[in-house]
CSV table of C-alpha atoms in Angstrom, one decimal:
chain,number,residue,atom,x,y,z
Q,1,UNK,CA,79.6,-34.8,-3.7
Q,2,UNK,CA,81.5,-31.1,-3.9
Q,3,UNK,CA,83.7,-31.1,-1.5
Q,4,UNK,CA,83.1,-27.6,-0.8
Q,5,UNK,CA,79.6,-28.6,0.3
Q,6,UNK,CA,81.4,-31.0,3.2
Q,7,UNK,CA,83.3,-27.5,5.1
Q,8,UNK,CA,81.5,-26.5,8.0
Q,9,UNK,CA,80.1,-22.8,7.5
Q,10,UNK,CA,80.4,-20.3,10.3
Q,11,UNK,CA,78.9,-17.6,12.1
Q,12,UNK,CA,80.7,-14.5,13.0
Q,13,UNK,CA,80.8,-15.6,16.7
Q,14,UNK,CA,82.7,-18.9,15.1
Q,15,UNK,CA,79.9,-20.9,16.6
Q,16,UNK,CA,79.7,-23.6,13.5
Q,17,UNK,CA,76.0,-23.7,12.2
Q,18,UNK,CA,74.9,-26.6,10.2
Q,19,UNK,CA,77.2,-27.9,7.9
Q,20,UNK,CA,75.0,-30.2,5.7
Q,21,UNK,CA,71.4,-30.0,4.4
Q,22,UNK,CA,69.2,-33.2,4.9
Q,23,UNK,CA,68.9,-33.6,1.0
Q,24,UNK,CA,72.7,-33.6,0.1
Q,25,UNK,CA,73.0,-36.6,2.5
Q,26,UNK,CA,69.7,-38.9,1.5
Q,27,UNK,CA,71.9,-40.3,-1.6
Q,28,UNK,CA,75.5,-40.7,-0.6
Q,29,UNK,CA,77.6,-41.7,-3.6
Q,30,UNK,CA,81.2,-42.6,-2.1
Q,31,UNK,CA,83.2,-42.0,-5.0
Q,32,UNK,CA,83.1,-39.5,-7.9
Q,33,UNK,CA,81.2,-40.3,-11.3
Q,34,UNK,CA,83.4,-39.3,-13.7
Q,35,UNK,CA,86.7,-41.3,-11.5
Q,36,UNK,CA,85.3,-44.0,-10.5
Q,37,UNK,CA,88.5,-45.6,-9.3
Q,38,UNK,CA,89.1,-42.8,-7.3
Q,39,UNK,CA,90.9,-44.8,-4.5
Q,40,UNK,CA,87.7,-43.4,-1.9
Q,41,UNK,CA,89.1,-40.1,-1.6
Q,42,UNK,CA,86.0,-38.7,-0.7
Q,43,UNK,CA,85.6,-41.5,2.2
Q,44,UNK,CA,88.6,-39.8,3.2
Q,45,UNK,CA,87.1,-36.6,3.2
Q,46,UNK,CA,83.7,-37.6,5.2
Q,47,UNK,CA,85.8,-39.8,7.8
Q,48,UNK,CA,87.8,-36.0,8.6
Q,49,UNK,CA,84.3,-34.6,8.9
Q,50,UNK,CA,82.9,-36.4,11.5
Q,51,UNK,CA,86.2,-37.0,13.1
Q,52,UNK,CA,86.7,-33.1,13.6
Q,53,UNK,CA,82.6,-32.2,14.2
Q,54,UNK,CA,81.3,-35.2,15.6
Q,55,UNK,CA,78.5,-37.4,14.2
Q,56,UNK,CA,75.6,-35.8,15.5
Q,57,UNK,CA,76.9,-32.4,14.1
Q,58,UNK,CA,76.5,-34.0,10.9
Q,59,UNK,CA,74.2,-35.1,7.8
Q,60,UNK,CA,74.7,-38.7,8.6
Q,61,UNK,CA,71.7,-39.4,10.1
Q,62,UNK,CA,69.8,-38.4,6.9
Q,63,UNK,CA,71.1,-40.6,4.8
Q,64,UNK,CA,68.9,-42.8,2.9
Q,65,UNK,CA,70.6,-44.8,0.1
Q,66,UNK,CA,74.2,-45.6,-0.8
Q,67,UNK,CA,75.9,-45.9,-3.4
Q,68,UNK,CA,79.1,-48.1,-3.2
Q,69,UNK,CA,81.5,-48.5,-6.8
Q,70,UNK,CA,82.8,-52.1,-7.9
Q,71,UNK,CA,86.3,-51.3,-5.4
Q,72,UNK,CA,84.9,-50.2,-2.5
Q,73,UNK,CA,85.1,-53.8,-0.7
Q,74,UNK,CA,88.6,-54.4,-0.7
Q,75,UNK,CA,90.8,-53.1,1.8
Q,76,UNK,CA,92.9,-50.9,-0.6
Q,77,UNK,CA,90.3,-48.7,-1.0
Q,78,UNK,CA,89.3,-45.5,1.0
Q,79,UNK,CA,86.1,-46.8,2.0
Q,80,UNK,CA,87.8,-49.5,4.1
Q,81,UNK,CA,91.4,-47.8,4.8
Q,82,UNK,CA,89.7,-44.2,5.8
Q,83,UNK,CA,87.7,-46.0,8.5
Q,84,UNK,CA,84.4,-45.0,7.1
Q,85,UNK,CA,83.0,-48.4,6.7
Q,86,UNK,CA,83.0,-48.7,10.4
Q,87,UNK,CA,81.0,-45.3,10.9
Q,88,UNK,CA,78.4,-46.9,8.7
Q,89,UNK,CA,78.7,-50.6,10.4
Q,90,UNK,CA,78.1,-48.7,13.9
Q,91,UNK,CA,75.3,-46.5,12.9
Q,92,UNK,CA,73.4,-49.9,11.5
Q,93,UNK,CA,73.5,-51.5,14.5
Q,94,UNK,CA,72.6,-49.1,16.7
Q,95,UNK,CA,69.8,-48.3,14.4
Q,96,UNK,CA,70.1,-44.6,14.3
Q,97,UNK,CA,70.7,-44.5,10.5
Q,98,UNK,CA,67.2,-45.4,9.0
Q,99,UNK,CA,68.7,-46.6,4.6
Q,100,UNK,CA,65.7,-47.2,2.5
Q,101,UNK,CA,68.0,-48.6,-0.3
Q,102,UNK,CA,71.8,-49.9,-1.2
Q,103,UNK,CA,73.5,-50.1,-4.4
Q,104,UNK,CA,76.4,-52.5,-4.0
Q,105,UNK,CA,79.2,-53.9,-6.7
Q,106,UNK,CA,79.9,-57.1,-5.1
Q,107,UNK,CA,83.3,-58.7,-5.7
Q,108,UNK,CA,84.2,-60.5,-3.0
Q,109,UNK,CA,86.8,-63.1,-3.7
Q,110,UNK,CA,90.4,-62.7,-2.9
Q,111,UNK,CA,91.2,-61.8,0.8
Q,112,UNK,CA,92.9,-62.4,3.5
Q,113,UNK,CA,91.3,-63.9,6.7
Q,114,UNK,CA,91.9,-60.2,8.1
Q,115,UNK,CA,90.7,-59.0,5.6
Q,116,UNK,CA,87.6,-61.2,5.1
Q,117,UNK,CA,86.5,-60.2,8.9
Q,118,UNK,CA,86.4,-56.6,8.4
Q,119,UNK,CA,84.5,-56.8,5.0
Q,120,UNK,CA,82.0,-59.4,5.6
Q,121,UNK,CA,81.4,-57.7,9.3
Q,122,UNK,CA,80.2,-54.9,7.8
Q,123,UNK,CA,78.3,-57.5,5.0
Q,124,UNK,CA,76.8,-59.2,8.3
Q,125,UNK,CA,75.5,-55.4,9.8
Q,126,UNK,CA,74.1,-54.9,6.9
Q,127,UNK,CA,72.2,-58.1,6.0
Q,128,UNK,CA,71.2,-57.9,10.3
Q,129,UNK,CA,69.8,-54.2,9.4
Q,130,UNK,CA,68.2,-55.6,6.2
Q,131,UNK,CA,66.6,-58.3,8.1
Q,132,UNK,CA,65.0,-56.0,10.6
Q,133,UNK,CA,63.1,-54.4,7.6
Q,134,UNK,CA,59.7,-55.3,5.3
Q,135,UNK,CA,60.5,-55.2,1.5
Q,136,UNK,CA,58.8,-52.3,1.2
Q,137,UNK,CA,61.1,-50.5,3.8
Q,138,UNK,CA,64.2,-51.6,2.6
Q,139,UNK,CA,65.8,-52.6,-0.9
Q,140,UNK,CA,69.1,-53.7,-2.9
Q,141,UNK,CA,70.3,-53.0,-6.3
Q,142,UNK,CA,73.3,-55.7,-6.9
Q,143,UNK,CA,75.5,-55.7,-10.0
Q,144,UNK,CA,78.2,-58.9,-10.0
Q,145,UNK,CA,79.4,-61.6,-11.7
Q,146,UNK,CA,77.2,-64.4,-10.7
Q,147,UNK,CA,80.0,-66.2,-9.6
Q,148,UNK,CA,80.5,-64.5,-6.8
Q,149,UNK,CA,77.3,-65.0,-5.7
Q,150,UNK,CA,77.2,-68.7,-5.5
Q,151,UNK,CA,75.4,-70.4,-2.6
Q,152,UNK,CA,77.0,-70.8,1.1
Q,153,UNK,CA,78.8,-67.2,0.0
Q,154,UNK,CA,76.1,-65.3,-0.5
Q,155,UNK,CA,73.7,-66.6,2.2
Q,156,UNK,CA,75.9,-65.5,4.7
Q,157,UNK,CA,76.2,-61.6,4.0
Q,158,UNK,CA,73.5,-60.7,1.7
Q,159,UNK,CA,69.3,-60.7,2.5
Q,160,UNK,CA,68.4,-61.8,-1.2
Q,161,UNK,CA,64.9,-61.3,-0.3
Q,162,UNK,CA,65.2,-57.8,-0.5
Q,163,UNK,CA,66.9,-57.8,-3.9
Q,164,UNK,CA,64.9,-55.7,-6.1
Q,165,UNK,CA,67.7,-54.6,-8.5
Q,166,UNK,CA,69.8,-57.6,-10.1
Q,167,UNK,CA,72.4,-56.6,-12.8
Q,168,UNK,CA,74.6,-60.1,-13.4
Q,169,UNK,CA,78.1,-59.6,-15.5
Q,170,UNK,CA,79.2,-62.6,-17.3
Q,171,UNK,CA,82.2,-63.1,-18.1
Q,172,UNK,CA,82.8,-66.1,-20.4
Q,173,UNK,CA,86.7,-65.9,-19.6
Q,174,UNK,CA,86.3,-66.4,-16.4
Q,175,UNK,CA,87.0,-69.7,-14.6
Q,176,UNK,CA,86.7,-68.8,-11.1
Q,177,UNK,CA,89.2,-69.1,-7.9
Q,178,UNK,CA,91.8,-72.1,-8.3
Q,179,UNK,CA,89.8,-74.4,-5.4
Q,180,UNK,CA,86.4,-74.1,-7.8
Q,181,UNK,CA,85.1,-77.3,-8.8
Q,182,UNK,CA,86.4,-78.4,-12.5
Q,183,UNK,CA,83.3,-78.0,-15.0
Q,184,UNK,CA,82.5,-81.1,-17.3
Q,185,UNK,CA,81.7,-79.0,-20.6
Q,186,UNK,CA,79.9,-81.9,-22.6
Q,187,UNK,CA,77.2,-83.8,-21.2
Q,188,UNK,CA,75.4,-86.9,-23.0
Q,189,UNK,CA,72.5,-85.8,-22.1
Q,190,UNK,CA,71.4,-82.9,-24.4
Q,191,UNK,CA,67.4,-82.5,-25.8
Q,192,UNK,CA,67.2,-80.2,-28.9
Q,193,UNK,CA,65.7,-76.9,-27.9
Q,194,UNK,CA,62.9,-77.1,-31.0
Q,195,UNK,CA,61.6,-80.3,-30.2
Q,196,UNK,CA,58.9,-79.2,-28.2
Q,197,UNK,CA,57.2,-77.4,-30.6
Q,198,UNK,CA,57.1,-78.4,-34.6
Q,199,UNK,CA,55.1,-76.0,-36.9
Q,200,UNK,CA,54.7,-76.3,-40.6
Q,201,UNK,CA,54.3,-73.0,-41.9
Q,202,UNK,CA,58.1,-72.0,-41.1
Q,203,UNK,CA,60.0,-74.0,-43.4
Q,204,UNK,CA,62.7,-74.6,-41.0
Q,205,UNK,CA,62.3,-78.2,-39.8
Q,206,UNK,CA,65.3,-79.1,-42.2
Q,207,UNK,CA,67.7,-77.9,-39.7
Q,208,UNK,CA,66.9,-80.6,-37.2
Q,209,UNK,CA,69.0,-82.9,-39.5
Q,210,UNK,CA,71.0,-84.5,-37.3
Q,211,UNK,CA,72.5,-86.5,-39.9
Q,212,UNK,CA,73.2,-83.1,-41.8
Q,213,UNK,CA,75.0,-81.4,-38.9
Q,214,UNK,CA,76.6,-83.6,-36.7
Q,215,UNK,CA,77.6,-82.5,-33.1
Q,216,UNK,CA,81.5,-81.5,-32.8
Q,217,UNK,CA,83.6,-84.6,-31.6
Q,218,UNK,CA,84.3,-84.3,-27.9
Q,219,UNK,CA,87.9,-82.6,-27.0
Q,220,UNK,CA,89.4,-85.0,-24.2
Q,221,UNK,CA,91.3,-82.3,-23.2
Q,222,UNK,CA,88.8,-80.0,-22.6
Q,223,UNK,CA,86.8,-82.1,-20.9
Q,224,UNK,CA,89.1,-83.2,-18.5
Q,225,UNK,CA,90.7,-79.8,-17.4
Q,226,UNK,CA,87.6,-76.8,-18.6
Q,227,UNK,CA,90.6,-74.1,-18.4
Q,228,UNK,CA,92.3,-75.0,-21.2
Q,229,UNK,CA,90.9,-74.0,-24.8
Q,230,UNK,CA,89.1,-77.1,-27.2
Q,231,UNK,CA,91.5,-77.6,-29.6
Q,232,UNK,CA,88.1,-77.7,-31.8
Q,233,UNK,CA,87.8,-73.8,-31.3
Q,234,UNK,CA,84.3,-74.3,-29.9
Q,235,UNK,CA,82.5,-72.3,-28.0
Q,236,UNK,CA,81.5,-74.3,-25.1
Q,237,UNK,CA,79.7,-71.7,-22.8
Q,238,UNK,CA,76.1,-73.9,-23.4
Q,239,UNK,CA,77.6,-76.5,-21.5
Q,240,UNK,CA,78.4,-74.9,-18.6
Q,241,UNK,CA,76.0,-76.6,-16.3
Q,242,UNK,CA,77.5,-75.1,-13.1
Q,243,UNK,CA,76.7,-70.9,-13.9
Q,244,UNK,CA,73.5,-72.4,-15.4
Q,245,UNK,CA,72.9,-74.0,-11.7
Q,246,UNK,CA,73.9,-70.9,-10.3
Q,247,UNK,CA,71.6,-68.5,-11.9
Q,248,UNK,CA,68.8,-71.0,-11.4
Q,249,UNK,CA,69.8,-71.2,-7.8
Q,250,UNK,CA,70.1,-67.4,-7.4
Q,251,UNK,CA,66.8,-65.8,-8.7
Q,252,UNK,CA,64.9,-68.7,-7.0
Q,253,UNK,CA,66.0,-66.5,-4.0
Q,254,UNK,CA,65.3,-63.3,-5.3
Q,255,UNK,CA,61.7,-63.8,-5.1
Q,256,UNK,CA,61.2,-59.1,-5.0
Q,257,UNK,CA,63.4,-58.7,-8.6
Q,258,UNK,CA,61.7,-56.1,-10.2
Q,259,UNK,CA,64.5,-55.6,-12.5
Q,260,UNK,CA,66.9,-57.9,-13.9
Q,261,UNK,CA,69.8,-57.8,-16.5
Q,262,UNK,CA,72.1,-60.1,-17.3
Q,263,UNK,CA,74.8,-59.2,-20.1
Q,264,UNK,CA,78.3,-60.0,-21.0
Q,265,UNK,CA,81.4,-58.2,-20.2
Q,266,UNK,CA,84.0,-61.0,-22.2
Q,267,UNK,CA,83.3,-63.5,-24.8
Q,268,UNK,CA,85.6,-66.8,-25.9
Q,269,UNK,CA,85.7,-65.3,-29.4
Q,270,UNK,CA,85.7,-68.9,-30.6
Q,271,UNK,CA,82.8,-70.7,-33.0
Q,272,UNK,CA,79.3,-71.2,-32.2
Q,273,UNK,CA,78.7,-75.0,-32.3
Q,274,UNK,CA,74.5,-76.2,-32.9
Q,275,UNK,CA,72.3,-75.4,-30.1
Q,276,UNK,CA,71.4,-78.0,-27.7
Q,277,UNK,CA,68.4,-76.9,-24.9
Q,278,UNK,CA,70.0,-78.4,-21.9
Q,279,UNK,CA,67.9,-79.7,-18.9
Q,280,UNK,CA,69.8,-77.2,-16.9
Q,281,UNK,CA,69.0,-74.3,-19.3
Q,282,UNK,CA,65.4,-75.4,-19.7
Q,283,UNK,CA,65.1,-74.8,-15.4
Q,284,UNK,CA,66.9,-72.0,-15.8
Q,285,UNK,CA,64.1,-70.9,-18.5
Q,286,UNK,CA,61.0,-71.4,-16.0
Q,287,UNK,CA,62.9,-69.9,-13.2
Q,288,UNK,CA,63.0,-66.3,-15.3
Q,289,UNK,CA,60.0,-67.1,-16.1
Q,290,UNK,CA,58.1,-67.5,-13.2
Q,291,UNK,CA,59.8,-64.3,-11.3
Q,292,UNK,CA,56.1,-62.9,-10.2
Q,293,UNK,CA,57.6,-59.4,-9.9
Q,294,UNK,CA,59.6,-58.7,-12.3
Q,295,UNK,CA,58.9,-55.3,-14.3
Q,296,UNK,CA,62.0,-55.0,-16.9
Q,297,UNK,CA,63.7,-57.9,-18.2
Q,298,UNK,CA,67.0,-56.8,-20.4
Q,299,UNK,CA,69.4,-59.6,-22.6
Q,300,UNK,CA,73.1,-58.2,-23.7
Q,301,UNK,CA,75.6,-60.1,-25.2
Q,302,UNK,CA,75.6,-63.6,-25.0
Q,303,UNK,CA,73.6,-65.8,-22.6
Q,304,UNK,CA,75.2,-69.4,-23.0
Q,305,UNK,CA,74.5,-69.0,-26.8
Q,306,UNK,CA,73.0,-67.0,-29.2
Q,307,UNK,CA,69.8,-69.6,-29.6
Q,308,UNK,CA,69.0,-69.3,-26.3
Q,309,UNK,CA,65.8,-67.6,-25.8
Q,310,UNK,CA,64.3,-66.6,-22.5
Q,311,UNK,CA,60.9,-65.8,-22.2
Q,312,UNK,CA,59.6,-63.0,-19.7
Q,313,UNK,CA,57.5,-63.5,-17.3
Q,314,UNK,CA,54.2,-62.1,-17.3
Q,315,UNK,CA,54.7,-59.2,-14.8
Q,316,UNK,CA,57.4,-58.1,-17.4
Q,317,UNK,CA,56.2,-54.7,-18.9
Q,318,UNK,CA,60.2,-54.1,-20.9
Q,319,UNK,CA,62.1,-56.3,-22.5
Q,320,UNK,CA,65.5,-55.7,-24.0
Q,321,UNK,CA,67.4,-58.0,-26.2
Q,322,UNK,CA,70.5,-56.6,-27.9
Q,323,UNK,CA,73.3,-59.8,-28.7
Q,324,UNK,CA,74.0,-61.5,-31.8
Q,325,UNK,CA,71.1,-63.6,-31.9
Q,326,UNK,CA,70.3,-66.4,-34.3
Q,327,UNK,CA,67.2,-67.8,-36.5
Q,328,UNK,CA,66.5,-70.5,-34.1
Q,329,UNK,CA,66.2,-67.6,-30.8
Q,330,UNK,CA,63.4,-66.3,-34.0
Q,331,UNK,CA,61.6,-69.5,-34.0
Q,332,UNK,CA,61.1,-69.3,-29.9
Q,333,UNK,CA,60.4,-65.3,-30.5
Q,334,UNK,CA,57.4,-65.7,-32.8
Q,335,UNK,CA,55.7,-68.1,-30.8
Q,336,UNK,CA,56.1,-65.8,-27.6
Q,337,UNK,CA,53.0,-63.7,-26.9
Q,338,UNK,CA,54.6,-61.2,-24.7
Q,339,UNK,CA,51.9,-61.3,-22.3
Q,340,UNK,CA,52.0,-57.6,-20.9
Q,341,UNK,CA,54.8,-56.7,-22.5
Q,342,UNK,CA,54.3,-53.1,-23.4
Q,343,UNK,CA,57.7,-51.8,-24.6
Q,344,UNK,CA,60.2,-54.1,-26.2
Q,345,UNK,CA,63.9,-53.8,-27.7
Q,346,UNK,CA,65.5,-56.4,-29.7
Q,347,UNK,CA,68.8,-55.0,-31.3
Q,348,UNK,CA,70.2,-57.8,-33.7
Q,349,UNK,CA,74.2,-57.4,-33.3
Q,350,UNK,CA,76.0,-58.6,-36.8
Q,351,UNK,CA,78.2,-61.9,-36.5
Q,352,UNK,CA,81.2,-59.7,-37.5
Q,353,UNK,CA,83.8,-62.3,-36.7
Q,354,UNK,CA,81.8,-65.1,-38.5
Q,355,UNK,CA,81.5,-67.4,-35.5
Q,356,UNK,CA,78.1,-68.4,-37.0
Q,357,UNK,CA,79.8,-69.5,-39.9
Q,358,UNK,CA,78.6,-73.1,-40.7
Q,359,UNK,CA,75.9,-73.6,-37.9
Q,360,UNK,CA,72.5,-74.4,-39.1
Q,361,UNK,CA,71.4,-72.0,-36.5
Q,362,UNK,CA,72.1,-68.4,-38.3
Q,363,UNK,CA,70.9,-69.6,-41.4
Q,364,UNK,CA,68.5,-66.2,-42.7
Q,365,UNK,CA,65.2,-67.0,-43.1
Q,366,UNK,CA,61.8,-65.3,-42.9
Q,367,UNK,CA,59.6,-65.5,-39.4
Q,368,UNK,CA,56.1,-65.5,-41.0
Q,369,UNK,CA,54.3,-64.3,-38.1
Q,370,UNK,CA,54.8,-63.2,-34.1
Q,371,UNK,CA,52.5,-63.7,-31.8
Q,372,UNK,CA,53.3,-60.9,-29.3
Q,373,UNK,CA,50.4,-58.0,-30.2
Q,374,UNK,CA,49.9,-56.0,-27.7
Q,375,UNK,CA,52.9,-53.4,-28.1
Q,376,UNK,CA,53.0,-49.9,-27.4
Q,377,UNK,CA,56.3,-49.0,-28.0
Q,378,UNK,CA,58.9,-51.5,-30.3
Q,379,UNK,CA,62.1,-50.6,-31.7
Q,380,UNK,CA,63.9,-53.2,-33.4
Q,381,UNK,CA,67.3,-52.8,-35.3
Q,382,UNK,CA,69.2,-55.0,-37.8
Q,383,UNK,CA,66.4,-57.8,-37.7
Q,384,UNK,CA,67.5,-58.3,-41.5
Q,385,UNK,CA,70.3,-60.5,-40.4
Q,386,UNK,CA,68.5,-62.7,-39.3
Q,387,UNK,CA,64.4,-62.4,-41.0
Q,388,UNK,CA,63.8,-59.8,-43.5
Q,389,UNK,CA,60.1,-59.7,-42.9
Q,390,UNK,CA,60.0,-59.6,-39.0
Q,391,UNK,CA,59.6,-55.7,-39.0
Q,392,UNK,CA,56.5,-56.2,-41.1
Q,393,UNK,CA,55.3,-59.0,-39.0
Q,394,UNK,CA,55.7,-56.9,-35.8
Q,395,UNK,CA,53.9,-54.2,-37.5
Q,396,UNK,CA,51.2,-56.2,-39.1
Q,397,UNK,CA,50.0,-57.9,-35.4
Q,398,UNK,CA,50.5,-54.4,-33.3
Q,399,UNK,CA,48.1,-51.8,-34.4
Q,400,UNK,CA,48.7,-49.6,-31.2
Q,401,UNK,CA,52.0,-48.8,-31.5
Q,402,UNK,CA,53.2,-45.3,-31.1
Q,403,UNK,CA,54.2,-42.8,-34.2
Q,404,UNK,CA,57.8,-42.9,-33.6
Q,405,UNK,CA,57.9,-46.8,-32.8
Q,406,UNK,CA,56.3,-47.3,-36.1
Q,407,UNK,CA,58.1,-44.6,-37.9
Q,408,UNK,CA,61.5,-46.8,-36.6
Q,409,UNK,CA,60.4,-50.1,-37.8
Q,410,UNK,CA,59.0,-48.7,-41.5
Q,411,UNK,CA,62.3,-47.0,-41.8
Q,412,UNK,CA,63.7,-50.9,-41.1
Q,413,UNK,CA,61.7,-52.2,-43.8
Q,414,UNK,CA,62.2,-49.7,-46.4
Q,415,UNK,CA,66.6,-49.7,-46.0
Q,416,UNK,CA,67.1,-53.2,-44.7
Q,417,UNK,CA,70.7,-54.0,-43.7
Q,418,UNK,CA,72.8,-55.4,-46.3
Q,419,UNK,CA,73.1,-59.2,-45.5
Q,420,UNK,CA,73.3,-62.3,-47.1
Q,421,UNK,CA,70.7,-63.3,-50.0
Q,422,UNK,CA,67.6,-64.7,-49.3
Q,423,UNK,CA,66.5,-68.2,-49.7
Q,424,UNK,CA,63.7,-70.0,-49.3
């Protein structure tokens, strides 16, 4: 917001005129893009304002969405220190200030008991106000790290049924506040993700050996206290039961998603062990899966492992995939039909590191067929890592696609990425 804009302008009696037009205040971004850390100086700036000219001299009545940055709920920043959260708290409950929509970072997780009062106040006005409204009348775009939003946290301060907008940060690092519950990272009950499903034409049924490829050995160490690292150098993050219970727990309540993303922030870095399908990660699957809303659906980075596919659900009209994504995520790809899918993305990151190096899931092999067909738009990069005939495949089963889509995926075929031989 210029800060020019916020001076009240004046007649030549000095009677002040008004000092705000209705469409600079309908979206009221409280901090600068470019500094996003600006420390709420322009809080600072709109708390002066109404302080000197009153509110009902004023835009503030006008406003219509907000847009609050990742520090705005802490007590350091100008959103809380300037005063202006309480403007906004007020003007909820009274009702005079009629928001269709909130973007909110939520971060929630160190504060004091002060502190906790004056931001989850606030949180409560909000949620009250939110309440009040139809789903139509009133919506929420949330970006966090899941973690924060566990249950008995979020239930207090946020209406989830007005979640349209989910955008979920995972960060594999992260282990949570020192009172969290210790995570058990292996689990003797894993089923194989490909045993629901054998086909014969895909020549891959070798790498259920189990004789072959033998799960790691369990790290006592690891199991016993989930913050220190396997001495194995394995990444674990398929185990974690607990964020898979969260997320499951989470969109069962966001029943209104129309757009979801979940991507990664921070990665272990260590090596990808086999891929066992979980009984947590196969809910987690059919919760996804049965969102009835959902437009856009987007993967980045990691989610538990790079074999673990998630399948839209059939309101889904985008999909984005873009992670380092093994043959075995293929194998559940090909035998997805995309329902209504009508624009999808699937960027195949290269295992730069080599954490795939000596797991039967990366193995390159060829996909033989999809059975998504009803694409308009496709643009798929890099899918020579994994399949060297998938562009053909998508092109061979999707005669509507656009020019440019199929000018992309040609351009694929013809200069492949350079990758590792292929065998049959």
């Amino acid at each position: 917001m210029n800060s020019a804009l916020l001076r009240p302008k004046t007649r030549k009696n000095g009677l002040s005129t008004n000092i705000c037009y209705q469409s600079l205040w309908s979206t009221l971004r409280l901090y600068d893009k470019p500094k996003i850390n600006d420390r709420g100086r322009i809080c600072f700036k709109l708390a002066r304002l109404i302080k000197a000219q009153g509110i009902n001299n004023t835009g503030v009545e006008h406003i219509r969405a907000i847009l609050l940055h990742r520090y705005s709920l802490t007590c350091t920043n100008g959103f809380v220190k300037s005063g202006f959260i309480h403007v906004l708290e007020d003007l909820l409950a009274s009702g005079r200030l009629n928001l269709k929509r909130l973007e909110l970072r939520y971060n929630l997780s160190w504060y004091t008991e002060t502190e906790r009062e004056e931001l989850f106040g606030f949180l409560r006005r909000l949620r009250e106000y939110s309440q009040r409204k139809q789903p139509d009348e009133f919506s929420m775009a949330i970006i966090a790290n899941p973690i924060f939003l566990e249950s008995g946290i979020h239930a207090q301060v946020l209406d989830m049924e007005k979640v349209t907008s989910l955008d979920l940060e995972m960060d594999w690092q992260y282990k949570g506040c020192g009172n969290d519950e210790r995570q058990q990272i292996f689990d003797s009950s894993w089923e194989d993700s490909d045993s629901d499903y054998t086909d014969h034409r895909d020549g891959l049924n070798d790498l259920d050996d189990e004789e072959i490829w033998p799960r790691p050995a369990l790290d006592h160490h690891a199991s016993a206290d989930s913050t220190r690292p396997s001495n194995l150098e394995i990444d674990t993050s398929q185990y974690n039961t607990r964020l898979a219970g969260i997320l499951t727990h989470l969109l069962s309540l966001t029943t209104n998603l129309k757009f979801l993303a979940i991507r990664s922030i921070r990665d272990s870095g260590k090596r990808y062990a086999d891929f066992k399908l979980s009984p947590q990660l196969k809910v987690l699957q059919t919760t996804i899966k049965d969102l009835p809303r959902l437009h856009t659906l987007r993967i980045q980075g990691k989610l538990f492992h790079p074999s673990f596919f998630v399948t839209p659900p059939d309101s889904a009209k985008v999909v984005d995939y873009d992670a380092v994504l093994s043959n075995k995520w293929l194998r559940c790809f090909r035998e997805c039909d995309f329902t209504n899918v009508t624009h999808l993305n699937i960027k195949f990151r290269k295992d730069v590191q080599g954490r795939g190096k000596g797991c039967r899931d990366f193995r390159r092999r060829p996909v033989d067929y999809v059975q998504v067909s009803g694409l308009l738009r496709c643009d798929i990069e890099g899918f020579d890592i994994v399949a060297p005939d998938l562009g053909v495949c998508i092109l061979r089963s999707n005669g509507k696609l656009d020019g440019l889509s199929k000018k992309k995926l040609l351009n694929e075929v013809e200069h492949p990425l350079q990758g590792p031989s292929f065998t049959v």
